[in-house]
Every structure is written in C-alpha cells, then in structure tokens.
PDB file of C-alpha atoms and ligand atoms in Angstrom:
ATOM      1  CA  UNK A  30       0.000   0.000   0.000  1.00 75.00           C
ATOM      2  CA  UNK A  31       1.039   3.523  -0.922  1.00 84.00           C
ATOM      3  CA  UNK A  32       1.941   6.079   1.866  1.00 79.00           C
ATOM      4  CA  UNK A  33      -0.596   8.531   0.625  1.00 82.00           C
ATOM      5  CA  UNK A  34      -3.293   5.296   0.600  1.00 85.00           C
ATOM      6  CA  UNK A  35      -2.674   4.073   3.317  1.00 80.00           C
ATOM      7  CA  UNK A  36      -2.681   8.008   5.328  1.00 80.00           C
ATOM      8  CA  UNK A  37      -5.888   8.335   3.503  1.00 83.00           C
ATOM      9  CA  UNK A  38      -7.430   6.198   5.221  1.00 89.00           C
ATOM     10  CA  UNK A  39      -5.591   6.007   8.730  1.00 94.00           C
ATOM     11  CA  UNK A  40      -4.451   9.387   9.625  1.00 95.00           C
ATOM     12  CA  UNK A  41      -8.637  10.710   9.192  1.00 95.00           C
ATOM     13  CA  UNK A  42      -9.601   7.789  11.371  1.00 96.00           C
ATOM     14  CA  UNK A  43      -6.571   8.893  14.179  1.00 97.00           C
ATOM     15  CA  UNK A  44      -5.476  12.114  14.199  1.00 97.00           C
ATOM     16  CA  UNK A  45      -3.393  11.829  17.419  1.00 97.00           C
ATOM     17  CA  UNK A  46      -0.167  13.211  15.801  1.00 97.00           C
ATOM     18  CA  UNK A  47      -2.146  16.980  15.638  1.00 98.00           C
ATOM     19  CA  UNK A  48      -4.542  16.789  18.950  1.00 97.00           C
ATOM     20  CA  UNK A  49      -2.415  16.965  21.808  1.00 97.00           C
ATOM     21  CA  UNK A  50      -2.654  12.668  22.857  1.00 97.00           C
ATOM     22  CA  UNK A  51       1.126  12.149  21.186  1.00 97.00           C
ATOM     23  CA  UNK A  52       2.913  15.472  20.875  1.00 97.00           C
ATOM     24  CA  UNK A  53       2.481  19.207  22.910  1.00 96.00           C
ATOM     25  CA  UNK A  54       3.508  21.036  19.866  1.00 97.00           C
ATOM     26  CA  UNK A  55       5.129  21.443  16.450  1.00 97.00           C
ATOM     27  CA  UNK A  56       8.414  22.818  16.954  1.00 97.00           C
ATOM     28  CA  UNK A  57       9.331  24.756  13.609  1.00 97.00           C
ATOM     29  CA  UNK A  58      12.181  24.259  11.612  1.00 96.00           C
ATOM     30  CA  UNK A  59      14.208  25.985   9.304  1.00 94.00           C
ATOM     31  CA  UNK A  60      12.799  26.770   6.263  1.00 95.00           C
ATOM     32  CA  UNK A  61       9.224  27.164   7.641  1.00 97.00           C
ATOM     33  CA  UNK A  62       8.090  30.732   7.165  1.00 96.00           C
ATOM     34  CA  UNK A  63       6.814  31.452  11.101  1.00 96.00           C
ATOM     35  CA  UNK A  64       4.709  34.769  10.089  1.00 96.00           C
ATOM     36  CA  UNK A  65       2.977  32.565   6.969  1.00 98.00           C
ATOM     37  CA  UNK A  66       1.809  29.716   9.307  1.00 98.00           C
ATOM     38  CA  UNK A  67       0.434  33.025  11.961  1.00 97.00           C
ATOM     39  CA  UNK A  68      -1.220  34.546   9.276  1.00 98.00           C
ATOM     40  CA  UNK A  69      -2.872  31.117   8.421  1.00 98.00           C
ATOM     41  CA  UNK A  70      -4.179  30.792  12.211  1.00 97.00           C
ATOM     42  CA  UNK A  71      -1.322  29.105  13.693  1.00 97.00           C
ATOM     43  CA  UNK A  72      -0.323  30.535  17.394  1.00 97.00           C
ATOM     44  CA  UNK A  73       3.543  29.959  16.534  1.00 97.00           C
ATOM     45  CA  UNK A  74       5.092  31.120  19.597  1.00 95.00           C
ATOM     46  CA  UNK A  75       8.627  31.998  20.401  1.00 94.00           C
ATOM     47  CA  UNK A  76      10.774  30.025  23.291  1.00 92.00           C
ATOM     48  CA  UNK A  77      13.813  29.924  24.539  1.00 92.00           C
ATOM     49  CA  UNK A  78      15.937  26.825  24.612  1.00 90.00           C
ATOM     50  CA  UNK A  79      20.069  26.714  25.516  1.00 89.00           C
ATOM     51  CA  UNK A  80      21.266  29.823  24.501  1.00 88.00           C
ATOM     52  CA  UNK A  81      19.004  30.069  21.488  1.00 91.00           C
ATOM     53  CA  UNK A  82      15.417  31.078  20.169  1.00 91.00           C
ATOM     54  CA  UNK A  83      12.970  28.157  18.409  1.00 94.00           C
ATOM     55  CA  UNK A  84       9.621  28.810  17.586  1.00 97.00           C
ATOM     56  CA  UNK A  85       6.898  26.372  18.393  1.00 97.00           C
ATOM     57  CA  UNK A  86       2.958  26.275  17.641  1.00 98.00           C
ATOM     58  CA  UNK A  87       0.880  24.527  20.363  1.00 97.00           C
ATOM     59  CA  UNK A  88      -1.106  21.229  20.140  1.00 98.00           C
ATOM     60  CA  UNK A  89      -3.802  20.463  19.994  1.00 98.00           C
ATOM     61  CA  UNK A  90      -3.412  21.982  16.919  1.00 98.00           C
ATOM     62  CA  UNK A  91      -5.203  24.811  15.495  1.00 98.00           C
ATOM     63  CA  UNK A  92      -5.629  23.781  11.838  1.00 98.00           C
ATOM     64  CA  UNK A  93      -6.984  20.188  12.743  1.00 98.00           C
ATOM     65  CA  UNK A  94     -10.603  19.839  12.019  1.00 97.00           C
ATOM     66  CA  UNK A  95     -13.254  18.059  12.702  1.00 96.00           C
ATOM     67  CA  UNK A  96     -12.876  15.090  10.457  1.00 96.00           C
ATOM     68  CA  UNK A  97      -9.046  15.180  11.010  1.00 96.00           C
ATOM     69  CA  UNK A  98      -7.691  16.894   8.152  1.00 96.00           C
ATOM     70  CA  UNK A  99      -5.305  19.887   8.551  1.00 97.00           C
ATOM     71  CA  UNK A 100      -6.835  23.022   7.468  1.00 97.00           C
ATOM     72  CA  UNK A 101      -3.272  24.539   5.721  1.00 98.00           C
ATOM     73  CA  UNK A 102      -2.293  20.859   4.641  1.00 96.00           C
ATOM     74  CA  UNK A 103      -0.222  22.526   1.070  1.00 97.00           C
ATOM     75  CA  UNK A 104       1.511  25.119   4.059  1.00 97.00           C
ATOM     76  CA  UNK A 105       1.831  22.759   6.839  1.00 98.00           C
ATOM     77  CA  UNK A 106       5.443  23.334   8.721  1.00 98.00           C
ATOM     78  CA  UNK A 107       8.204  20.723   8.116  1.00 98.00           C
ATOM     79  CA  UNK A 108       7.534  18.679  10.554  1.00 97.00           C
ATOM     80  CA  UNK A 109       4.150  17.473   9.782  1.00 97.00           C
ATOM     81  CA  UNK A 110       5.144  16.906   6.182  1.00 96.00           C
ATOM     82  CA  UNK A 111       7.710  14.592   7.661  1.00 95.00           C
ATOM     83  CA  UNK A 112       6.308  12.882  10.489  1.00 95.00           C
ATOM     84  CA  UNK A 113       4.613   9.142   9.692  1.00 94.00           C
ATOM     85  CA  UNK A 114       4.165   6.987  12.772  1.00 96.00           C
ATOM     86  CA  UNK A 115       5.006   3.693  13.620  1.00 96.00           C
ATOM     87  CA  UNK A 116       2.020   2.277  12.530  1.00 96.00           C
ATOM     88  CA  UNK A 117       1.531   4.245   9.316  1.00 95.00           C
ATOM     89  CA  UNK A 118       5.228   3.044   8.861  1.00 94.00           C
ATOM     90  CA  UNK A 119       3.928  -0.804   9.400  1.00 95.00           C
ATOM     91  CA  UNK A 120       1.039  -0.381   6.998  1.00 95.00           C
ATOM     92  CA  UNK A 121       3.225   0.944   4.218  1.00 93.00           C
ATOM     93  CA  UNK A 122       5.333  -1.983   4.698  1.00 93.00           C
ATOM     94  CA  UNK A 123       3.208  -4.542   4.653  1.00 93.00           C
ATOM     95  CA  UNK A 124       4.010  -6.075   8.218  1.00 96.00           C
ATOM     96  CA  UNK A 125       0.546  -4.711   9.649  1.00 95.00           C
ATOM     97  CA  UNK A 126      -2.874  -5.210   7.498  1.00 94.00           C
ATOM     98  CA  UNK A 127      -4.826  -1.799   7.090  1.00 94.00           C
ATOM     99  CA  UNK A 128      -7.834  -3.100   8.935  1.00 95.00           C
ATOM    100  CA  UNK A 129      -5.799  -4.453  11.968  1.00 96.00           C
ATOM    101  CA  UNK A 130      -4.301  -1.294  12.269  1.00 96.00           C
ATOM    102  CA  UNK A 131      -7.976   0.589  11.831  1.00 97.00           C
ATOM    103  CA  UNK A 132      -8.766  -1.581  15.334  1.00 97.00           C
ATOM    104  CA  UNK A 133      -5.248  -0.238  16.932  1.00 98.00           C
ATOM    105  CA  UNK A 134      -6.421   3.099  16.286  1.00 98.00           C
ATOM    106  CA  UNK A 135     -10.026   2.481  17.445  1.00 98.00           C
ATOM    107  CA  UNK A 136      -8.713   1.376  20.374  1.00 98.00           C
ATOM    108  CA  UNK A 137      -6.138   4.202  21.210  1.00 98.00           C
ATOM    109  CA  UNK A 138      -8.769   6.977  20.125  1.00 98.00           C
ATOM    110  CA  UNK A 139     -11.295   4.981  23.434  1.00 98.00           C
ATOM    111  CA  UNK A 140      -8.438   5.297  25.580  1.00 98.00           C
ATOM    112  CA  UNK A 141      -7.305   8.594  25.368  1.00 98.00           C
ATOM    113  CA  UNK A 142     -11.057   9.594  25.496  1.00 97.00           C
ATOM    114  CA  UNK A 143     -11.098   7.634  28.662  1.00 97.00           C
ATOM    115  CA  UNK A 144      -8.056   9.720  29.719  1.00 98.00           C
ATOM    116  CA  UNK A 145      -9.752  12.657  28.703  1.00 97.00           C
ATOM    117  CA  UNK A 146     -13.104  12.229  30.637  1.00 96.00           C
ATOM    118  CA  UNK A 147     -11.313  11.268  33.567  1.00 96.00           C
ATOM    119  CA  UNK A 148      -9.424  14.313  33.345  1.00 96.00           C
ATOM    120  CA  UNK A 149     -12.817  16.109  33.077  1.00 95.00           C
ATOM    121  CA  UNK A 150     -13.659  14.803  36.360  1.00 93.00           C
ATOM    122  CA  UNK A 151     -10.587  14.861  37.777  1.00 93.00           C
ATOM    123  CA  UNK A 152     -11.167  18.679  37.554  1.00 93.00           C
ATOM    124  CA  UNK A 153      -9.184  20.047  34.544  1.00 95.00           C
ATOM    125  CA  UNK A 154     -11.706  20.619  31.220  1.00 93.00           C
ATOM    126  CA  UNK A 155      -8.698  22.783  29.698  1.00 94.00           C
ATOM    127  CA  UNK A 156      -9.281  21.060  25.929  1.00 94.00           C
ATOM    128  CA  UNK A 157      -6.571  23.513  24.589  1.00 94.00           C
ATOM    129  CA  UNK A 158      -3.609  21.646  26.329  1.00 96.00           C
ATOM    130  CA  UNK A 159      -2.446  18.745  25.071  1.00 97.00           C
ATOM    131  CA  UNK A 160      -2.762  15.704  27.246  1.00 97.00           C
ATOM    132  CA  UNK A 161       0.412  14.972  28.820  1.00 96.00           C
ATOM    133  CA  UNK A 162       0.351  18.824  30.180  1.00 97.00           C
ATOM    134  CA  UNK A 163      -3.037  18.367  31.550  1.00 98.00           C
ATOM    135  CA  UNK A 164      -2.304  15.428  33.320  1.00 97.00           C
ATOM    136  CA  UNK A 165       1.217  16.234  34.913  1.00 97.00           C
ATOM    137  CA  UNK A 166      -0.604  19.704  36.156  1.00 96.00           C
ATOM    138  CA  UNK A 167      -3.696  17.207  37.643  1.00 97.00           C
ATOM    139  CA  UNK A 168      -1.084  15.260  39.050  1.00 96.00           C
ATOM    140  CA  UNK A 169       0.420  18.204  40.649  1.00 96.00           C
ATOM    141  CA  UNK A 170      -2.685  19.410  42.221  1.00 95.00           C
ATOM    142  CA  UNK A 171      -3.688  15.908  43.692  1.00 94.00           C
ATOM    143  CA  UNK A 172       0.105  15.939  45.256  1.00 93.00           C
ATOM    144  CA  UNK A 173      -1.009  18.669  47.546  1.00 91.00           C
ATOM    145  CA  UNK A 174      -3.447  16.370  49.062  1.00 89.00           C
ATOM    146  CA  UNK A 175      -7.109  17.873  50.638  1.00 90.00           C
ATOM    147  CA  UNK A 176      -9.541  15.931  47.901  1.00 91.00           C
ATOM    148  CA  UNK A 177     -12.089  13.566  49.417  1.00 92.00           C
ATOM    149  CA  UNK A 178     -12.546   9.517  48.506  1.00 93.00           C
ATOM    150  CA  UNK A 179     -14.166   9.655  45.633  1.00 91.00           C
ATOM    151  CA  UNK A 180     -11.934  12.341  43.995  1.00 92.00           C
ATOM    152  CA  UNK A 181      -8.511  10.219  44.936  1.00 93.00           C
ATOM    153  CA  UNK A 182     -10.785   7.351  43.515  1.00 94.00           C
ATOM    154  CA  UNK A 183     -10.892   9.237  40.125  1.00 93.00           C
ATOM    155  CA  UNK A 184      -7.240  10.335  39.711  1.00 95.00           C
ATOM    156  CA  UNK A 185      -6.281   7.023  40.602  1.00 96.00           C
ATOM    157  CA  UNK A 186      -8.528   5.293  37.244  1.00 97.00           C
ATOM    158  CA  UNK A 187      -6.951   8.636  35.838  1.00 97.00           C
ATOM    159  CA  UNK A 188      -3.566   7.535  35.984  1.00 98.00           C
ATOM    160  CA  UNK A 189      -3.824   4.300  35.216  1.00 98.00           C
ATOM    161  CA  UNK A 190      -5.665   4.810  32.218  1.00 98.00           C
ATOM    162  CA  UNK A 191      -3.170   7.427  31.029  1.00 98.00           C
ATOM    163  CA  UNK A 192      -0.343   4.516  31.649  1.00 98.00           C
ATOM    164  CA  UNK A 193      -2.849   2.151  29.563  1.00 98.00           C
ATOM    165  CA  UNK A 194      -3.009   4.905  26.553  1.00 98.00           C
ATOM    166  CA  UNK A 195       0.956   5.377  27.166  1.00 97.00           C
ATOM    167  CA  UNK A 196       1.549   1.540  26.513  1.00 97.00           C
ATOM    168  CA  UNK A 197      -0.049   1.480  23.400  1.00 98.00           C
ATOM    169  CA  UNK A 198       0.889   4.744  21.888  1.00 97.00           C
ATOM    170  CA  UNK A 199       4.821   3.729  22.570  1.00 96.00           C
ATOM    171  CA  UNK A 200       4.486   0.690  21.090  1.00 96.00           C
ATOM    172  CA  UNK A 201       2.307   1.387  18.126  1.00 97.00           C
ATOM    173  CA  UNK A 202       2.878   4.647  17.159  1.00 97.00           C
ATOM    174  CA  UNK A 203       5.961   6.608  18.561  1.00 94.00           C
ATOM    175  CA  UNK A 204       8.515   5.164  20.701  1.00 81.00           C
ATOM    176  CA  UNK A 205      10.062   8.667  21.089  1.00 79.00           C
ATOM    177  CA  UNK A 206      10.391  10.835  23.820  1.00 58.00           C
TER     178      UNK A 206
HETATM  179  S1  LIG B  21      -0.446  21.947  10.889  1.00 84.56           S
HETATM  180 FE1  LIG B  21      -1.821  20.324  10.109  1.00 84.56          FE
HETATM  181  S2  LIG B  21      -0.514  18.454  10.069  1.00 84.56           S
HETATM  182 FE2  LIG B  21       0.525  19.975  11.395  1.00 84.56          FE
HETATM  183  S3  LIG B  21      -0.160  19.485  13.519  1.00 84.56           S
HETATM  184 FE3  LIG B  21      -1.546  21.080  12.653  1.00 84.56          FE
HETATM  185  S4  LIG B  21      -3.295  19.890  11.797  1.00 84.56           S
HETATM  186 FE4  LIG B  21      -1.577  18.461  12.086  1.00 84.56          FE
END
C-alpha cells in the first residue's frame, strides 16, 4: 500500500499526531516561514531553549478539524510533512494489514477519550492543552493532598488509564520521547 493510501485512510480515522494525545507542539524548523503559518491561524510562539530562540505552535493543533484533516495541509510546517508513525510506517510496509491497524487506532482513540473524561472529572476541562500537560498539572494538584474519597478514587482510574493509553501509543505509534 502507498503512503498517501494508506494516510488516507488512517491518519482521518486517528489524528493523534495533531490533537495533543502524542505530541504538545510542532516545533518549527528551518525553512518554515513562522509569520505565513500566523497569518494562516497558527499561534507559533517563540521560546527559549540553551542559549538560542525556536519557535513552536501549540497542540492540539489549530488547523486540525473536525474530520481530522489539517486546514493549511499545502503550508503545513516541516515537521508534519515529515512525520509518519510507527504504525503508518507498518502499513506501508506490509508487516501490519490496514484493517488491523484501523482496530489499533479504534482502540487508542477509546483510551485517550477515557483519559480525557477522567481528566474532566478529575477537575481540569482545559481542551486547549495537550494531554500529557493536563495530566502532569492534575497530578500536581492531587500531590497537595485535601480531595475527598471519591476524587482520589478518580485520579487514581486517571492515571492508570493514562499509563494504559501510554503503553499502546509507545508501542504502536511513537517510541520517542
Ligand atoms: S499543521 Fe496540520 S498536520 Fe501539522 S499538527 Fe496542525 S493539523 Fe496536524
């Protein structure tokens, strides 16, 4: 199966490399034109790292639609041209059939909306961070201590269903940092 086939079909049905579940933001690189992607509704924002200056635009991502697709796909930075995941990788290759890897991603999408309703009720309905920042800030805030039963009960299912969604995304679709 082609790359662009194969995409066709699994990146509209995922959609986890733009929402915030696998990444916290698209860090630019040279060559993409920062003031372009602004101008096309991308919050590219400046931060410092070592001694130098990289720009970065936050996930989840403000081109992503609703059915997945990226909104400035022809101007999208570097990055997302050259990202493919692990399982896109597989799929291409023939080691994984496309409709075993439409169940992987069925499966990651209920999990990270299990992560993402326990955050709910865990207390944080901040849908503009991606995932990991929302839980390490919950986790935070239950350190301090002072919730009753029920809410320890929650952040507990919380964090184990963020280590469920963890398992899987590391070892079908970025084993990266
Ligand atoms: S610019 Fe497009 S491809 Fe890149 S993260 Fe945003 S939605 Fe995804």
């Amino acid at each position: 199966m082609t790359t662009t086939t194969a995409a066709s079909r699994l990146c509209l049905a995922c959609g986890m490399c733009c929402n915030g579940v696998l990444f916290r933001d698209v860090e630019l690189q040279p060559g993409d034109d920062a003031d372009a992607l602004k101008k096309l509704g991308l919050p590219v924002r400046s931060v410092r790292r070592g001694d130098g200056v990289i720009a970065k635009a936050p996930q989840p991502c403000a081109a992503l639609c609703e059915d997945n697709r990226c909104r400035i796909y022809e101007d999208r930075p570097t990055r997302c041209r050259q990202f493919e995941c692990l399982l896109l990788t597989a799929v291409v290759s023939g080691e994984v059939e496309a409709d075993a890897a439409m169940k992987t991603i069925r499966q990651a999408r209920l999990r990270a909306d299990k992560v993402l309703r326990l955050l709910r009720q865990s207390g944080d309905a901040d849908e503009h961070r991606p995932l990991s920042q929302r839980f390490n800030r919950t986790r935070r805030r239950f350190e301090g201590g002072g919730f009753d039963d029920d809410a320890v009960e929650a952040f507990a299912d919380l964090t184990l269903a963020v280590h469920s969604l963890n398992l899987l995304l590391s070892a079908k679709f970025y084993s990266g940092d």
